[in-house]
Amino acid sequence: MEEKTSSFFSFKNIFKKIAKFFFYFFVISIASTILLRFVPIFFTPLMAIRFFEQVFSSEKNLKFEKEWISSKSISPHIKNAVICSEDQNFKTHFGFDFEAIEKAIKYNSKHQKIRGASTISQQTAKNVFLWNGRNWIRKSLETYFTILIEIFWTKEKILEVYLNIIEFGDGIYGIEKASQIYFKKSANKLSKNESALLAAILPNPRRWNLHHPTKYILKRKNHILQQMAYNNF
């Protein structure tokens, strides 16, 4: 009888600790999401990972280029270019493009190369709060944080954060630094052509170099320009 009672209280204590953990997790995550709607994000987990990769690599130079700017200081051309390139239903979906997900599942079932279907909202949630990876824990957390930013942030805010923290090359973060490095100008002065070229490297910004764009990147740029024209951007 004493053993059963002891076992019951032990289970009850474990349950209380788990419940307490999730309570604090929800409170902190929601509070953080609300706070980050109003303050600039200067550093993310991905930036930390990339920084330590550089520190412990003999082949990479230590480089960290980043400058936060407000949405009104970002050219509408680059906003439209990344929407056309990464997530054409960004303005209408609630964080997830189920049509794109369905197409990606069908494609991946027939091809070895994996095609993703992450929206700008999902990419933003991942880059702000999480780390790279494909395991179910990270994907579950990505889903959770995507819902949070869709609830507590505006679409304009999500796009502002996305363009300020995304990689545009090794050690280059955010549209302002990318504009300065690649085109010697501020992000508010980017042309349609320059914006499309920047958006063209986003699937793998550390692989492709805008100073020497390949035929593939130029083809992507032209396709993005066509999509911008089609969508009246």
Steps between C-alpha positions, in 0.01 A plus 500: 500500500781738590678417171187582298454827690865592448476415130184708466660807658815452290290498181308803624823692560629415151170612349519828694854564379403432138193724530716771659756474219237540228334785688825697517585408142168637372524816713860575399449418131186712472656789694814482282295503180303805614819681610677432169217665312622832641880465527769428237652151488877532495602137546342160434588135571599452135740794520657346810541164323657665194731707723635194682541319167728784393689505831583129483564484126849544356352574156263783594570858605313647793228718351179647641326771298155610616299820531135519604272737310127565524249383243457851361873508418476185285427530129158361404677328208693262729185429702316407183796304365529271805124444502508399133807286558425336835130521582248638250206441735670679791241776530202263511606189695520457878860388512466182292445450128322164489483497121880539481543231767285258299701570183829452689384165639408378151830623355711348782331161459633485141840671532811456712557873534278636777283802423388709795175688546587732788329837491665831589320476835646156569848607397475806723381296799783250448769767462389708799429228755654171387784321323544318168388139477227269375410300811140498623577693822636799309225484239237489777653803670520676164126440452430636849709817456359556151150508650619740772650753260195480275283581804712771663685657205368665187596373154706817456689421823567140396644622169705768676656245737554248220691752287707619797625161620522278193841399365619661177844340502757365743486733801262744327160545667213725406407695192678822600846344522436291189405815307810685619738211428363391163366826354665779705165651594237494775213253490243772434664572161503147359362468148274219376791332323728516807219378725428203276869411495518508880187288529642252249777384737277443804460122464874471568659842565834360618545296183436770241695823468324808365830650390524212250143376436470170314270436203265323740477804729443733204225267377340507847526879505318528168231260619448710815471815287237326287307402813521857631357629173229231498396597854507873411788571739 
